[in-house]
Structure formats: C-alpha cells, structure tokens
C-alpha cells in the first residue's frame, strides 16, 4: 500500500496547524497595534529609539546582555517584579511594536532591565551606569556581573584634560597614573544611552482598563528564588 499521500497530508496539516497557531493567531491579535498619540504630551508612545540608543542596542546584543537580563515586567500576582521596582505596570505587546528585534530574554541572573532608564535616570543615572560598567561592585556590593572595563579607554592627556573624562566618578583604587585619564569608548557611550532609554512609563488605554486576577496560591511557588534586590546582581 502506498502511504505517501497519507504521510504528505499528515505533514501538511501539522505545518498548517502550527502556522495558524503561532503566526496567524498572533498576527490577528497584535498585527494591527499602533503607537498611541498623546495630545497632552504631543508625541506618540512607545517612542522610537534615538540614533545613539539604537546603536547601543546593537552593543547590548553583541555583548550578550540578554543571557542574564530580561526585558519584560510580569503582571501583579505572577512574580514580584513590580514590588521590586522593576516597573510601574506589566509589559504589554504595544511596548514592543517599534522594535524590529525584541530582546525579551529568558534568564534572570540579573534584574529585569525593561525600565532601567526610569530607575537610573538623567545625569545621575548616566554616572551610575559608568561606575557600574567599570566595576559593578562599586554600585552593587557582591554583584556577580563581570566588569566591562573594555568599554573604557585609559589614555595619556594631550593638552587639556577631556571634558568626557570619567575617573572622578571612580574610587581612588581605580584612578589612572598622573598625566592619564579614563574615557568611555563609543561603544560604552552608546550602550549607556540605550539603557537610559529603557522605560515603559506610559499607560495605554487597554492597560488603564485592565483588571488583574490574582493566581491561585500554588502558582506563586518558586517566586522567591529570584534576585531579591533590584540592581543587586546586574
């Protein structure tokens, strides 16, 4: 008996069913999502990444930050993300619609970074990232994150010291020799701009009306195994 037609139909329906469930269903549910224009702020949300931050995203990918950090805040009752200060609300599909490559991540060796730009913001946030990248233990005692000193350059001062020198932010043990200064490389500067841009603080219409349902108690088991402090192990 020739079973080739039967095998062909089996493979065809398996692929068709998978495509419908994974691609078509998600396209119908999320494909028409668009940015929301806020007349009060006169701009659309989510905002597009500025150019330097977009370059920093490539550095983030290149360095493999996604292997230790997620970018997705879970809803209340499904983990302690909001209690830890990792976001003011859960992440929603609309947060990611401007991203060609979404870096959700699957491991949380370090804290979630979806709103690190809100937790470490402005000039103070930039200085925090400089210290943290140079040596994570400067900002987070006992951090297991590796040092990223290769994102800095120690160079001889020629003429006047650079206005971009960062050694003033570092402890005495990290100060360069007399006549030298420490500056961020272009990659380091772009990466920090990207991290500063990560903040989902805008509340979309669908999120404003969302009703959260607490899970059953047994579904909360295991939540305590994650990092307890927001930036402790970044």
Coordinates of N, CA and C in Angstrom, one line a residue, residues 4-164:
X4 N 2.4 7.2 0.9 CA 3.0 8.6 0.6 C 1.9 9.7 0.7
X5 N 0.7 9.5 0.1 CA -0.3 10.6 0.2 C -0.7 10.9 1.6
X6 N -0.8 9.8 2.4 CA -1.2 9.9 3.8 C -0.2 10.7 4.6
X7 N 1.1 10.3 4.4 CA 2.2 11.0 5.1 C 2.3 12.4 4.7
X8 N 2.1 12.7 3.4 CA 2.1 14.1 2.9 C 1.0 14.9 3.6
X9 N -0.2 14.3 3.6 CA -1.3 15.1 4.2 C -1.0 15.3 5.7
X10 N -0.5 14.3 6.4 CA -0.2 14.5 7.8 C 0.8 15.6 8.0
X11 N 1.9 15.6 7.2 CA 2.9 16.7 7.4 C 2.3 18.1 7.0
X12 N 1.5 18.1 6.0 CA 0.8 19.3 5.5 C -0.1 19.9 6.6
X13 N -0.9 19.1 7.2 CA -1.8 19.6 8.2 C -1.1 20.0 9.5
X14 N 0.0 19.2 9.8 CA 0.8 19.6 11.0 C 1.4 21.0 10.8
X15 N 2.0 21.2 9.7 CA 2.6 22.5 9.4 C 1.5 23.6 9.4
X16 N 0.4 23.3 8.7 CA -0.7 24.3 8.6 C -1.2 24.7 10.0
X17 N -1.4 23.7 10.8 CA -1.9 23.9 12.2 C -0.9 24.7 13.0
X18 N 0.4 24.4 12.9 CA 1.4 25.2 13.6 C 1.5 26.6 13.1
X19 N 1.4 26.8 11.8 CA 1.5 28.2 11.3 C 0.3 29.0 11.7
X20 N -0.9 28.3 11.7 CA -2.1 29.0 12.2 C -2.0 29.4 13.6
X21 N -1.5 28.5 14.4 CA -1.5 28.8 15.9 C -0.4 29.7 16.3
X22 N 0.8 29.7 15.6 CA 1.9 30.5 16.0 C 1.9 31.9 15.3
X23 N 1.7 31.8 13.9 CA 1.8 33.0 13.1 C 0.5 33.8 13.0
X24 N -0.5 33.1 12.4 CA -1.7 33.8 12.1 C -2.5 34.3 13.3
X25 N -2.5 33.5 14.3 CA -3.3 33.9 15.6 C -2.6 35.2 16.2
X26 N -1.3 35.2 16.2 CA -0.6 36.4 16.8 C -0.7 37.6 15.9
X27 N -0.7 37.3 14.6 CA -0.9 38.4 13.6 C -2.2 39.1 13.8
X28 N -3.3 38.3 13.9 CA -4.6 38.8 14.1 C -4.7 39.6 15.4
X29 N -4.1 39.0 16.5 CA -4.2 39.6 17.8 C -3.4 40.9 17.9
X30 N -2.2 40.9 17.3 CA -1.3 42.0 17.6 C -0.8 42.8 16.4
X31 N -1.1 42.3 15.2 CA -0.6 42.9 14.0 C -1.1 44.3 13.7
X32 N -2.2 44.7 14.2 CA -2.8 46.0 14.0 C -2.5 47.0 15.1
X33 N -1.7 46.6 16.0 CA -1.4 47.5 17.1 C -0.5 48.7 16.6
X34 N -0.8 49.9 17.0 CA -0.1 51.1 16.5 C 0.3 51.9 17.7
X35 N 1.2 52.9 17.5 CA 1.6 53.8 18.6 C 0.3 54.6 19.0
X36 N 0.3 55.1 20.3 CA -0.8 55.9 20.7 C -0.3 57.4 20.8
X37 N -1.0 58.3 20.2 CA -0.6 59.7 20.2 C -1.3 60.4 21.4
X38 N -0.5 60.9 22.2 CA -1.0 61.6 23.4 C -1.0 63.1 23.1
X39 N -2.2 63.7 23.0 CA -2.3 65.2 22.7 C -1.7 66.0 23.8
X40 N -1.8 65.6 25.0 CA -1.2 66.4 26.1 C 0.3 66.5 26.0
X41 N 0.9 65.4 25.7 CA 2.4 65.4 25.6 C 2.9 65.7 24.2
X42 N 1.9 65.7 23.2 CA 2.2 66.0 21.8 C 3.3 65.0 21.2
X43 N 3.2 63.8 21.6 CA 4.1 62.8 21.0 C 3.4 61.4 21.1
X44 N 4.0 60.5 20.3 CA 3.4 59.1 20.3 C 4.2 58.2 21.2
X45 N 3.5 57.2 21.7 CA 4.0 56.2 22.6 C 3.7 54.8 22.0
X46 N 4.7 53.8 22.1 CA 6.0 54.0 22.6 C 6.9 54.9 21.6
X47 N 7.9 55.6 22.2 CA 8.7 56.4 21.4 C 9.8 55.6 20.7
X48 N 10.2 56.1 19.5 CA 11.3 55.5 18.8 C 12.6 55.7 19.5
X49 N 13.5 54.7 19.3 CA 14.8 54.9 19.9 C 15.6 56.0 19.2
X50 N 16.2 56.9 20.0 CA 17.1 57.9 19.3 C 18.3 57.2 18.7
X51 N 19.0 57.8 17.8 CA 20.0 57.1 17.0 C 21.1 56.5 17.8
X52 N 21.7 57.2 18.8 CA 22.8 56.7 19.6 C 22.3 55.5 20.4
X53 N 21.0 55.6 20.9 CA 20.5 54.5 21.7 C 20.3 53.3 20.8
X54 N 19.9 53.5 19.6 CA 19.7 52.4 18.6 C 21.0 51.7 18.4
X55 N 22.1 52.4 18.3 CA 23.5 51.8 18.2 C 23.8 51.0 19.5
X56 N 23.4 51.6 20.6 CA 23.6 50.9 21.9 C 22.9 49.6 22.0
X57 N 21.7 49.5 21.4 CA 21.0 48.2 21.4 C 21.8 47.1 20.7
X58 N 22.5 47.5 19.6 CA 23.4 46.6 18.9 C 24.5 46.1 19.8
X59 N 25.1 47.0 20.6 CA 26.1 46.7 21.6 C 25.6 45.7 22.6
X60 N 24.4 46.0 23.1 CA 23.7 45.2 24.1 C 23.5 43.7 23.5
X61 N 23.2 43.6 22.3 CA 23.0 42.3 21.7 C 24.4 41.7 21.5
X62 N 25.4 42.5 21.1 CA 26.7 41.9 20.8 C 27.4 41.4 22.1
X63 N 27.1 42.1 23.2 CA 27.7 41.6 24.5 C 26.9 40.5 25.2
X64 N 25.8 40.1 24.6 CA 25.0 39.0 25.2 C 24.3 39.3 26.5
X65 N 24.0 40.6 26.7 CA 23.3 41.0 27.9 C 22.0 40.2 28.1
X66 N 21.4 39.8 27.0 CA 20.1 39.1 27.0 C 20.2 37.8 27.7
X67 N 21.4 37.2 27.9 CA 21.5 35.9 28.5 C 21.4 36.0 30.1
X68 N 21.5 37.2 30.6 CA 21.4 37.4 32.0 C 20.2 38.4 32.4
X69 N 19.7 39.1 31.5 CA 18.7 40.1 31.8 C 17.5 40.0 30.9
X70 N 16.3 40.0 31.5 CA 15.1 40.1 30.7 C 14.7 41.5 30.4
X71 N 13.7 41.7 29.5 CA 13.1 43.0 29.3 C 11.5 42.8 29.3
X72 N 11.0 42.3 30.3 CA 9.5 42.0 30.4 C 9.1 42.0 31.9
X73 N 8.2 42.9 32.2 CA 7.8 43.0 33.6 C 6.5 42.2 33.7
X74 N 6.5 41.3 34.7 CA 5.3 40.4 34.8 C 4.2 41.2 35.6
X75 N 3.0 40.7 35.3 CA 1.8 41.3 36.0 C 1.8 41.0 37.5
X76 N 1.1 41.9 38.2 CA 1.0 41.6 39.7 C 0.4 40.2 39.9
X77 N 0.9 39.6 40.9 CA 0.4 38.2 41.3 C 1.2 37.1 40.6
X78 N 2.0 37.4 39.5 CA 2.7 36.4 38.8 C 4.2 36.6 39.0
X79 N 4.6 37.1 40.2 CA 6.0 37.3 40.4 C 6.1 38.7 41.1
X80 N 7.3 39.0 41.7 CA 7.4 40.2 42.4 C 8.1 41.4 41.6
X81 N 7.9 41.4 40.3 CA 8.6 42.4 39.5 C 8.2 43.8 39.9
X82 N 6.9 44.1 40.1 CA 6.5 45.4 40.4 C 6.9 45.8 41.9
X83 N 6.8 44.8 42.8 CA 7.2 45.0 44.2 C 8.7 45.3 44.3
X84 N 9.5 44.7 43.4 CA 10.9 45.0 43.3 C 11.3 46.4 42.7
X85 N 10.3 47.0 42.1 CA 10.5 48.3 41.5 C 11.0 48.2 40.1
X86 N 10.8 47.0 39.4 CA 11.2 46.9 38.0 C 10.3 47.5 37.0
X87 N 9.2 48.0 37.5 CA 8.2 48.7 36.6 C 7.0 49.1 37.4
X88 N 6.2 50.1 36.8 CA 5.0 50.5 37.4 C 3.8 49.7 37.0
X89 N 4.0 49.0 35.9 CA 2.9 48.2 35.3 C 3.5 47.0 34.6
X90 N 2.7 46.0 34.2 CA 3.2 44.9 33.5 C 3.6 45.3 32.0
X91 N 4.5 44.6 31.4 CA 4.8 44.9 30.0 C 3.6 44.4 29.1
X92 N 3.3 45.2 28.0 CA 2.2 44.8 27.1 C 2.8 44.7 25.7
X93 N 2.0 44.1 24.8 CA 2.5 43.9 23.4 C 2.9 45.3 22.8
X94 N 2.1 46.3 23.1 CA 2.3 47.6 22.4 C 3.6 48.2 22.7
X95 N 4.2 47.8 23.9 CA 5.5 48.4 24.3 C 6.6 48.1 23.3
X96 N 6.4 47.0 22.5 CA 7.5 46.5 21.6 C 7.3 46.7 20.1
X97 N 6.2 47.4 19.8 CA 5.8 47.4 18.3 C 6.8 48.2 17.5
X98 N 7.7 49.0 18.1 CA 8.7 49.8 17.3 C 10.0 49.0 17.2
X99 N 10.1 47.9 17.9 CA 11.3 47.1 17.9 C 11.3 46.0 16.8
X100 N 12.3 46.1 15.9 CA 12.5 45.1 14.9 C 12.9 43.8 15.5
X101 N 13.7 43.9 16.6 CA 14.2 42.7 17.3 C 13.9 42.9 18.8
X102 N 13.0 42.1 19.3 CA 12.6 42.2 20.7 C 13.5 41.4 21.6
X103 N 14.0 42.0 22.6 CA 15.0 41.3 23.5 C 14.4 40.9 24.8
X104 N 13.4 40.1 24.8 CA 12.6 39.7 26.0 C 13.5 39.0 27.0
X105 N 14.4 38.1 26.5 CA 15.2 37.3 27.4 C 14.5 36.2 28.1
X106 N 15.2 35.2 28.6 CA 14.6 34.1 29.3 C 15.2 33.9 30.7
X107 N 16.4 34.4 30.9 CA 17.1 34.2 32.2 C 17.2 35.5 33.0
X108 N 17.1 35.3 34.3 CA 17.2 36.5 35.2 C 18.3 36.3 36.2
X109 N 19.5 36.1 35.7 CA 20.7 36.1 36.6 C 20.8 37.5 37.2
X110 N 20.5 38.5 36.5 CA 20.4 39.9 37.0 C 19.0 40.4 36.9
X111 N 18.7 41.6 37.3 CA 17.3 42.1 37.3 C 16.8 42.4 35.9
X112 N 15.5 42.5 35.8 CA 14.9 42.9 34.6 C 15.3 44.4 34.2
X113 N 15.5 44.6 33.0 CA 16.0 46.0 32.6 C 15.0 46.8 31.7
X114 N 13.8 46.3 31.7 CA 12.8 47.0 30.8 C 12.6 48.4 31.2
X115 N 12.8 48.7 32.5 CA 12.6 50.1 33.0 C 13.9 50.6 33.7
X116 N 15.1 50.1 33.3 CA 16.3 50.6 34.0 C 16.5 52.1 33.7
X117 N 16.0 52.6 32.6 CA 16.1 54.0 32.3 C 15.2 54.9 33.2
X118 N 14.2 54.3 33.9 CA 13.4 55.0 34.9 C 14.1 54.9 36.2
X119 N 14.7 53.8 36.5 CA 15.3 53.6 37.9 C 16.6 54.4 38.0
X120 N 17.3 54.4 36.9 CA 18.6 55.2 36.9 C 18.5 56.2 35.7
X121 N 18.0 57.4 36.1 CA 17.6 58.3 35.0 C 18.5 59.6 35.1
X122 N 18.6 60.3 33.9 CA 19.2 61.6 33.8 C 20.7 61.4 34.0
X123 N 21.3 62.6 34.4 CA 22.8 62.6 34.6 C 23.2 61.7 35.8
X124 N 22.4 61.6 36.8 CA 22.8 60.7 37.9 C 22.7 59.2 37.5
X125 N 21.8 58.9 36.6 CA 21.7 57.6 36.1 C 22.9 57.3 35.2
X126 N 23.3 58.2 34.4 CA 24.5 58.0 33.5 C 25.7 57.8 34.3
X127 N 25.9 58.5 35.4 CA 27.1 58.3 36.2 C 27.0 57.0 36.9
X128 N 25.8 56.5 37.3 CA 25.6 55.2 37.9 C 26.0 54.1 37.0
X129 N 25.6 54.2 35.7 CA 26.0 53.2 34.7 C 27.5 53.2 34.5
X130 N 28.1 54.4 34.5 CA 29.6 54.4 34.3 C 30.3 53.7 35.4
X131 N 29.9 53.9 36.6 CA 30.5 53.2 37.7 C 30.2 51.7 37.6
X132 N 29.0 51.4 37.3 CA 28.6 50.0 37.3 C 29.2 49.2 36.2
X133 N 29.4 49.8 35.0 CA 30.1 49.2 33.9 C 31.6 49.0 34.2
X134 N 32.2 50.0 34.8 CA 33.6 49.9 35.1 C 33.9 48.8 36.1
X135 N 33.1 48.8 37.2 CA 33.2 47.7 38.2 C 31.9 47.6 38.9
X136 N 31.1 46.6 38.6 CA 29.7 46.5 39.2 C 29.7 46.6 40.8
X137 N 30.8 46.2 41.4 CA 30.8 46.2 42.9 C 30.9 47.6 43.4
X138 N 31.2 48.6 42.6 CA 31.2 50.0 43.1 C 29.8 50.4 43.5
X139 N 28.8 49.9 42.7 CA 27.4 50.3 43.0 C 26.6 49.2 43.6
X140 N 27.0 47.9 43.4 CA 26.2 46.8 43.9 C 27.2 45.8 44.6
X141 N 27.3 45.9 45.9 CA 28.2 45.0 46.6 C 27.9 43.6 46.3
X142 N 28.9 42.7 46.1 CA 28.8 41.3 45.9 C 28.1 41.0 44.5
X143 N 28.1 42.0 43.6 CA 27.5 41.7 42.3 C 28.3 40.6 41.6
X144 N 27.6 39.7 40.9 CA 28.3 38.7 40.1 C 28.5 39.1 38.6
X145 N 28.0 40.3 38.3 CA 28.2 40.8 36.9 C 29.6 41.0 36.6
X146 N 30.1 40.6 35.4 CA 31.5 40.9 35.1 C 31.8 42.4 34.9
X147 N 33.1 42.7 35.0 CA 33.5 44.1 34.8 C 33.5 44.3 33.3
X148 N 33.2 45.5 32.8 CA 33.2 45.9 31.4 C 34.2 47.0 31.2
X149 N 35.4 46.8 31.7 CA 36.5 47.9 31.6 C 36.9 48.1 30.1
X150 N 36.6 47.1 29.3 CA 37.0 47.2 27.9 C 36.1 48.3 27.2
X151 N 35.1 48.7 27.9 CA 34.2 49.8 27.3 C 34.8 51.2 27.7
X152 N 36.0 51.2 28.3 CA 36.7 52.4 28.7 C 38.1 52.4 28.1
X153 N 38.6 53.6 28.0 CA 40.0 53.8 27.5 C 40.8 54.6 28.4
X154 N 41.9 54.1 28.8 CA 42.9 54.9 29.6 C 43.9 55.5 28.7
X155 N 44.0 56.8 28.6 CA 44.8 57.4 27.6 C 45.6 58.6 28.2
X156 N 46.7 58.9 27.6 CA 47.6 60.0 28.0 C 46.9 61.3 27.7
X157 N 47.0 62.2 28.6 CA 46.4 63.5 28.4 C 47.3 64.4 27.5
X158 N 46.7 64.8 26.4 CA 47.5 65.6 25.5 C 46.8 67.0 25.5
X159 N 47.5 68.0 25.9 CA 46.9 69.4 26.1 C 46.1 69.4 27.3
X160 N 44.8 69.9 27.1 CA 43.9 70.0 28.2 C 43.2 68.6 28.5
X161 N 42.9 68.3 29.7 CA 42.1 67.0 30.0 C 40.7 67.1 29.3
X162 N 40.3 65.9 28.9 CA 39.0 65.8 28.2 C 37.8 66.1 29.2
X163 N 36.8 66.8 28.6 CA 35.6 67.1 29.4 C 34.8 65.8 29.6
X164 N 35.2 64.8 28.9 CA 34.4 63.5 29.0 C 35.2 62.5 29.9

